[in-house]
Structure formats: C-alpha cells, structure tokens
C-alpha cells in the first residue's frame, strides 16, 4: 500500500547526519556547506516508485550542478534485503548516479528527517532550512504522466533564486520506509 510523505513544516532546520556511503566513506551534512541548496532524497533499490523515477532523479542532479544531492537508504535489510549494500551498488550501476548514496542502518536519520516513504525529497536552502518537501513530479507507476521532475525542478529554481517555494507542495507517494521490527 503506498504511503505519502509527512509534510514537515517549511523552515525546519536540516538535521545533521554522518553516514557511511555505499563506497564506505563517511559523508556528513557539513560536506555540503558551500552548496546554495541541498537535496536529501530518501530512496531504495526495491521500491517500484523509486525505480519508476530513477532516471529522472539522475537527470535532475546532472542538470542542476549548483544543487548538492545526497541519497539515503534507511530500509531495514531484514525486511527489504534488496536494499542491502549489494542492491544499492547495483542501483548505482544501473542508474549512473554520481551523488553519494548513504546507508542509514539504525534508521536514526530517517526518523530525524521524518521520512515516511521512498521516494521522499527534502530540499534545503543555503541556510539549511527546509524549503520544499514532497514529490519529484506527478508521475507514478502506471499513471502515464512523464517523469520530468517538474515540481522539484521548480522548487530548486526558487531556492537558487533566493525565493520561497510557493505552497501547496505535493506530497510524495511511495513505498513505506521498512522499519526494523518492533520500531515501526
């Protein structure tokens, strides 16, 4: 059953993180301090909603070089084994993503961000205040809408221009975060 993202209040500060990437390097929030905008994307390998928009995420990251992008997989691998390191590395090979893909094994970062689903996007301005949360675009598996990233691209353009992103924002819809048993 699809789940919608929580609509975290605009202006909420970006929670700090220090997580291992799939290549073993630790990546921290501060590593992106010089970027005028930061996109934290909660993604997974197994989710058909993510797979449907994978190419669009990669295109957005390539087209917007001033935007820092980091992906986080918070799914419990006991519940979603395809989201283990081998699965995430395979996803990077399949998609050609060049941004860091982080592993949130204890799920603390997903909880801090209030991520609910994959995909779930959180866009922060230069002061690392939440400017947009929600969907990449209107495309969903089977709805025939093109994957173009229109909603998130428009939000990034506003943030890079120093303007607020007009509301309402459209919630993302996808697979629920696969919480460790007993921590749902």
PDB file of C-alpha atoms in Angstrom:
ATOM      1  CA  UNK A   1       0.000   0.000   0.000  1.00  0.00           C
ATOM      2  CA  UNK A   2       1.509   3.384  -0.987  1.00  0.00           C
ATOM      3  CA  UNK A   3       2.372   5.851   1.758  1.00  0.00           C
ATOM      4  CA  UNK A   4       2.544   9.659   1.499  1.00  0.00           C
ATOM      5  CA  UNK A   5       5.348  11.783   2.859  1.00  0.00           C
ATOM      6  CA  UNK A   6       4.871  13.787   6.057  1.00  0.00           C
ATOM      7  CA  UNK A   7       4.599  17.465   5.307  1.00  0.00           C
ATOM      8  CA  UNK A   8       7.336  18.654   7.668  1.00  0.00           C
ATOM      9  CA  UNK A   9       6.983  22.403   8.387  1.00  0.00           C
ATOM     10  CA  UNK A  10       8.757  24.739   5.987  1.00  0.00           C
ATOM     11  CA  UNK A  11      11.731  26.402   7.686  1.00  0.00           C
ATOM     12  CA  UNK A  12      12.634  23.327   9.742  1.00  0.00           C
ATOM     13  CA  UNK A  13      16.446  23.084  10.052  1.00  0.00           C
ATOM     14  CA  UNK A  14      18.162  20.194   8.283  1.00  0.00           C
ATOM     15  CA  UNK A  15      19.054  17.502  10.810  1.00  0.00           C
ATOM     16  CA  UNK A  16      22.759  16.702  10.947  1.00  0.00           C
ATOM     17  CA  UNK A  17      23.969  13.335   9.681  1.00  0.00           C
ATOM     18  CA  UNK A  18      27.205  11.379   9.416  1.00  0.00           C
ATOM     19  CA  UNK A  19      26.579   8.171   7.494  1.00  0.00           C
ATOM     20  CA  UNK A  20      28.611   5.662   5.510  1.00  0.00           C
ATOM     21  CA  UNK A  21      28.148   5.741   1.755  1.00  0.00           C
ATOM     22  CA  UNK A  22      27.937   2.545  -0.249  1.00  0.00           C
ATOM     23  CA  UNK A  23      31.641   3.021  -1.073  1.00  0.00           C
ATOM     24  CA  UNK A  24      32.496   3.073   2.647  1.00  0.00           C
ATOM     25  CA  UNK A  25      33.298   6.789   3.028  1.00  0.00           C
ATOM     26  CA  UNK A  26      31.577   8.753   5.780  1.00  0.00           C
ATOM     27  CA  UNK A  27      29.512  11.646   4.441  1.00  0.00           C
ATOM     28  CA  UNK A  28      28.375  14.475   6.712  1.00  0.00           C
ATOM     29  CA  UNK A  29      25.869  17.266   6.382  1.00  0.00           C
ATOM     30  CA  UNK A  30      28.732  19.753   6.615  1.00  0.00           C
ATOM     31  CA  UNK A  31      30.348  18.302   3.493  1.00  0.00           C
ATOM     32  CA  UNK A  32      27.746  20.279   1.518  1.00  0.00           C
ATOM     33  CA  UNK A  33      28.142  23.594   3.393  1.00  0.00           C
ATOM     34  CA  UNK A  34      29.242  25.537   0.308  1.00  0.00           C
ATOM     35  CA  UNK A  35      26.264  24.478  -1.821  1.00  0.00           C
ATOM     36  CA  UNK A  36      23.446  27.033  -2.213  1.00  0.00           C
ATOM     37  CA  UNK A  37      20.872  24.215  -1.949  1.00  0.00           C
ATOM     38  CA  UNK A  38      20.853  20.663  -0.593  1.00  0.00           C
ATOM     39  CA  UNK A  39      18.511  17.875  -1.626  1.00  0.00           C
ATOM     40  CA  UNK A  40      18.247  14.938   0.776  1.00  0.00           C
ATOM     41  CA  UNK A  41      16.431  12.119  -1.030  1.00  0.00           C
ATOM     42  CA  UNK A  42      15.251   9.023   0.814  1.00  0.00           C
ATOM     43  CA  UNK A  43      15.440   6.264  -1.774  1.00  0.00           C
ATOM     44  CA  UNK A  44      15.668   2.500  -2.036  1.00  0.00           C
ATOM     45  CA  UNK A  45      16.540  -0.136  -4.580  1.00  0.00           C
ATOM     46  CA  UNK A  46      13.484  -2.370  -4.260  1.00  0.00           C
ATOM     47  CA  UNK A  47      10.653   0.190  -4.436  1.00  0.00           C
ATOM     48  CA  UNK A  48       8.776   0.371  -7.765  1.00  0.00           C
ATOM     49  CA  UNK A  49       8.006   4.063  -7.141  1.00  0.00           C
ATOM     50  CA  UNK A  50      11.739   4.833  -6.917  1.00  0.00           C
ATOM     51  CA  UNK A  51      12.588   2.621  -9.881  1.00  0.00           C
ATOM     52  CA  UNK A  52       9.963   4.458 -11.913  1.00  0.00           C
ATOM     53  CA  UNK A  53      11.711   7.823 -11.406  1.00  0.00           C
ATOM     54  CA  UNK A  54      15.378   6.757 -11.144  1.00  0.00           C
ATOM     55  CA  UNK A  55      16.342   8.245 -14.490  1.00  0.00           C
ATOM     56  CA  UNK A  56      14.573  11.498 -13.637  1.00  0.00           C
ATOM     57  CA  UNK A  57      16.489  11.805 -10.373  1.00  0.00           C
ATOM     58  CA  UNK A  58      19.766  11.320 -12.225  1.00  0.00           C
ATOM     59  CA  UNK A  59      18.831  13.884 -14.881  1.00  0.00           C
ATOM     60  CA  UNK A  60      17.857  16.436 -12.241  1.00  0.00           C
ATOM     61  CA  UNK A  61      21.189  16.006 -10.435  1.00  0.00           C
ATOM     62  CA  UNK A  62      23.139  16.328 -13.722  1.00  0.00           C
ATOM     63  CA  UNK A  63      21.143  19.319 -14.935  1.00  0.00           C
ATOM     64  CA  UNK A  64      21.498  21.287 -11.692  1.00  0.00           C
ATOM     65  CA  UNK A  65      25.202  21.353 -10.782  1.00  0.00           C
ATOM     66  CA  UNK A  66      24.713  24.012  -8.063  1.00  0.00           C
ATOM     67  CA  UNK A  67      22.377  21.633  -6.216  1.00  0.00           C
ATOM     68  CA  UNK A  68      24.074  19.259  -3.761  1.00  0.00           C
ATOM     69  CA  UNK A  69      22.297  15.898  -3.795  1.00  0.00           C
ATOM     70  CA  UNK A  70      22.604  13.049  -1.329  1.00  0.00           C
ATOM     71  CA  UNK A  71      20.522   9.870  -1.260  1.00  0.00           C
ATOM     72  CA  UNK A  72      19.778   7.941   1.914  1.00  0.00           C
ATOM     73  CA  UNK A  73      18.500   4.373   2.191  1.00  0.00           C
ATOM     74  CA  UNK A  74      17.009   3.769   5.628  1.00  0.00           C
ATOM     75  CA  UNK A  75      15.236   0.483   4.994  1.00  0.00           C
ATOM     76  CA  UNK A  76      15.889  -2.411   7.356  1.00  0.00           C
ATOM     77  CA  UNK A  77      17.594  -5.073   5.236  1.00  0.00           C
ATOM     78  CA  UNK A  78      15.964  -7.835   7.258  1.00  0.00           C
ATOM     79  CA  UNK A  79      12.645  -6.571   5.905  1.00  0.00           C
ATOM     80  CA  UNK A  80      13.922  -5.396   2.472  1.00  0.00           C
ATOM     81  CA  UNK A  81      17.014  -7.480   1.598  1.00  0.00           C
ATOM     82  CA  UNK A  82      17.302  -5.886  -1.883  1.00  0.00           C
ATOM     83  CA  UNK A  83      18.250  -2.653  -0.107  1.00  0.00           C
ATOM     84  CA  UNK A  84      21.486  -4.101   1.263  1.00  0.00           C
ATOM     85  CA  UNK A  85      24.876  -2.859   0.044  1.00  0.00           C
ATOM     86  CA  UNK A  86      24.942  -5.143  -2.998  1.00  0.00           C
ATOM     87  CA  UNK A  87      21.481  -3.983  -4.071  1.00  0.00           C
ATOM     88  CA  UNK A  88      22.358  -0.314  -3.616  1.00  0.00           C
ATOM     89  CA  UNK A  89      25.616  -0.739  -5.542  1.00  0.00           C
ATOM     90  CA  UNK A  90      23.632  -2.419  -8.312  1.00  0.00           C
ATOM     91  CA  UNK A  91      21.246   0.527  -8.326  1.00  0.00           C
ATOM     92  CA  UNK A  92      24.169   2.939  -8.718  1.00  0.00           C
ATOM     93  CA  UNK A  93      25.479   0.841 -11.619  1.00  0.00           C
ATOM     94  CA  UNK A  94      22.035   0.753 -13.228  1.00  0.00           C
ATOM     95  CA  UNK A  95      21.304   4.469 -12.825  1.00  0.00           C
ATOM     96  CA  UNK A  96      24.722   6.074 -13.173  1.00  0.00           C
ATOM     97  CA  UNK A  97      24.035   8.299 -10.162  1.00  0.00           C
ATOM     98  CA  UNK A  98      27.173  10.143  -9.098  1.00  0.00           C
ATOM     99  CA  UNK A  99      25.903  11.666  -5.860  1.00  0.00           C
ATOM    100  CA  UNK A 100      26.590   9.945  -2.522  1.00  0.00           C
ATOM    101  CA  UNK A 101      24.262   7.099  -1.562  1.00  0.00           C
ATOM    102  CA  UNK A 102      24.219   6.682   2.203  1.00  0.00           C
ATOM    103  CA  UNK A 103      23.190   3.799   4.426  1.00  0.00           C
ATOM    104  CA  UNK A 104      21.116   4.699   7.498  1.00  0.00           C
ATOM    105  CA  UNK A 105      21.356   1.286   9.162  1.00  0.00           C
ATOM    106  CA  UNK A 106      19.996   2.385  12.534  1.00  0.00           C
ATOM    107  CA  UNK A 107      17.262   4.462  10.838  1.00  0.00           C
ATOM    108  CA  UNK A 108      18.024   7.484  13.032  1.00  0.00           C
ATOM    109  CA  UNK A 109      18.408   9.840  10.071  1.00  0.00           C
ATOM    110  CA  UNK A 110      15.046   8.823   8.591  1.00  0.00           C
ATOM    111  CA  UNK A 111      13.459   9.480  11.968  1.00  0.00           C
ATOM    112  CA  UNK A 112      15.216  12.855  12.331  1.00  0.00           C
ATOM    113  CA  UNK A 113      14.009  13.966   8.886  1.00  0.00           C
ATOM    114  CA  UNK A 114      10.559  12.418   9.425  1.00  0.00           C
ATOM    115  CA  UNK A 115      10.902  10.453   6.191  1.00  0.00           C
ATOM    116  CA  UNK A 116       7.906   8.236   5.581  1.00  0.00           C
ATOM    117  CA  UNK A 117       8.370   6.712   2.159  1.00  0.00           C
ATOM    118  CA  UNK A 118      10.663   6.100  -0.762  1.00  0.00           C
ATOM    119  CA  UNK A 119      10.987   8.341  -2.609  1.00  0.00           C
ATOM    120  CA  UNK A 120      10.800  11.229  -0.141  1.00  0.00           C
ATOM    121  CA  UNK A 121      12.529  14.517  -1.022  1.00  0.00           C
ATOM    122  CA  UNK A 122      13.676  17.284   1.336  1.00  0.00           C
ATOM    123  CA  UNK A 123      15.098  20.445  -0.267  1.00  0.00           C
ATOM    124  CA  UNK A 124      17.042  22.898   1.914  1.00  0.00           C
ATOM    125  CA  UNK A 125      18.171  26.439   1.166  1.00  0.00           C
ATOM    126  CA  UNK A 126      21.656  27.867   1.764  1.00  0.00           C
ATOM    127  CA  UNK A 127      20.884  28.302   5.482  1.00  0.00           C
ATOM    128  CA  UNK A 128      19.763  24.665   5.556  1.00  0.00           C
ATOM    129  CA  UNK A 129      16.152  25.499   6.271  1.00  0.00           C
ATOM    130  CA  UNK A 130      13.522  23.295   4.657  1.00  0.00           C
ATOM    131  CA  UNK A 131      12.207  24.992   1.525  1.00  0.00           C
ATOM    132  CA  UNK A 132      10.342  22.110  -0.165  1.00  0.00           C
ATOM    133  CA  UNK A 133       9.261  18.611   0.767  1.00  0.00           C
ATOM    134  CA  UNK A 134       7.357  16.208  -1.349  1.00  0.00           C
ATOM    135  CA  UNK A 135       7.230  14.802  -4.857  1.00  0.00           C
ATOM    136  CA  UNK A 136       9.601  14.878  -7.822  1.00  0.00           C
ATOM    137  CA  UNK A 137       6.622  15.330 -10.155  1.00  0.00           C
ATOM    138  CA  UNK A 138       3.163  13.929 -10.865  1.00  0.00           C
ATOM    139  CA  UNK A 139       4.419  10.674 -12.409  1.00  0.00           C
ATOM    140  CA  UNK A 140       3.628   7.387 -10.659  1.00  0.00           C
ATOM    141  CA  UNK A 141       3.941   3.820 -11.905  1.00  0.00           C
ATOM    142  CA  UNK A 142       1.090   3.218 -14.316  1.00  0.00           C
ATOM    143  CA  UNK A 143      -0.377   6.742 -14.461  1.00  0.00           C
ATOM    144  CA  UNK A 144       1.152   7.634 -17.865  1.00  0.00           C
ATOM    145  CA  UNK A 145       2.483  11.004 -16.611  1.00  0.00           C
ATOM    146  CA  UNK A 146       6.031  11.671 -17.866  1.00  0.00           C
ATOM    147  CA  UNK A 147       8.937  11.605 -15.432  1.00  0.00           C
ATOM    148  CA  UNK A 148      10.198  15.157 -15.858  1.00  0.00           C
ATOM    149  CA  UNK A 149      10.901  16.311 -12.312  1.00  0.00           C
ATOM    150  CA  UNK A 150       8.787  19.447 -12.798  1.00  0.00           C
ATOM    151  CA  UNK A 151       7.803  20.001  -9.160  1.00  0.00           C
ATOM    152  CA  UNK A 152      11.265  19.537  -7.710  1.00  0.00           C
ATOM    153  CA  UNK A 153      12.963  21.448 -10.556  1.00  0.00           C
ATOM    154  CA  UNK A 154      10.671  24.424  -9.965  1.00  0.00           C
ATOM    155  CA  UNK A 155      11.391  24.279  -6.237  1.00  0.00           C
ATOM    156  CA  UNK A 156      15.163  24.191  -6.829  1.00  0.00           C
ATOM    157  CA  UNK A 157      14.901  27.184  -9.182  1.00  0.00           C
ATOM    158  CA  UNK A 158      13.116  29.189  -6.482  1.00  0.00           C
ATOM    159  CA  UNK A 159      15.662  28.232  -3.808  1.00  0.00           C
ATOM    160  CA  UNK A 160      18.620  29.068  -6.060  1.00  0.00           C
ATOM    161  CA  UNK A 161      17.000  32.459  -6.782  1.00  0.00           C
ATOM    162  CA  UNK A 162      16.640  33.101  -3.039  1.00  0.00           C
ATOM    163  CA  UNK A 163      12.846  32.941  -3.088  1.00  0.00           C
ATOM    164  CA  UNK A 164      10.414  30.806  -1.066  1.00  0.00           C
ATOM    165  CA  UNK A 165       8.838  27.862  -2.847  1.00  0.00           C
ATOM    166  CA  UNK A 166       5.107  28.606  -3.255  1.00  0.00           C
ATOM    167  CA  UNK A 167       2.799  26.238  -1.458  1.00  0.00           C
ATOM    168  CA  UNK A 168       0.983  23.936  -1.508  1.00  0.00           C
ATOM    169  CA  UNK A 169       3.641  21.300  -2.046  1.00  0.00           C
ATOM    170  CA  UNK A 170       2.564  17.921  -3.378  1.00  0.00           C
ATOM    171  CA  UNK A 171       3.341  15.045  -1.023  1.00  0.00           C
ATOM    172  CA  UNK A 172       5.480  12.265  -2.385  1.00  0.00           C
ATOM    173  CA  UNK A 173       3.929   8.827  -2.614  1.00  0.00           C
ATOM    174  CA  UNK A 174       5.822   5.570  -2.473  1.00  0.00           C
ATOM    175  CA  UNK A 175       6.751   2.502  -0.506  1.00  0.00           C
ATOM    176  CA  UNK A 176       6.833   2.910   3.248  1.00  0.00           C
ATOM    177  CA  UNK A 177      10.186   3.056   4.987  1.00  0.00           C
ATOM    178  CA  UNK A 178      10.855  -0.524   6.046  1.00  0.00           C
ATOM    179  CA  UNK A 179      11.343  -0.031   9.768  1.00  0.00           C
ATOM    180  CA  UNK A 180      13.133  -2.619  11.846  1.00  0.00           C
ATOM    181  CA  UNK A 181      10.634  -4.964  13.501  1.00  0.00           C
ATOM    182  CA  UNK A 182       9.307  -3.513  16.723  1.00  0.00           C
ATOM    183  CA  UNK A 183      10.268   0.087  15.842  1.00  0.00           C
ATOM    184  CA  UNK A 184       7.510   0.918  13.376  1.00  0.00           C
TER     185      UNK A 184
END
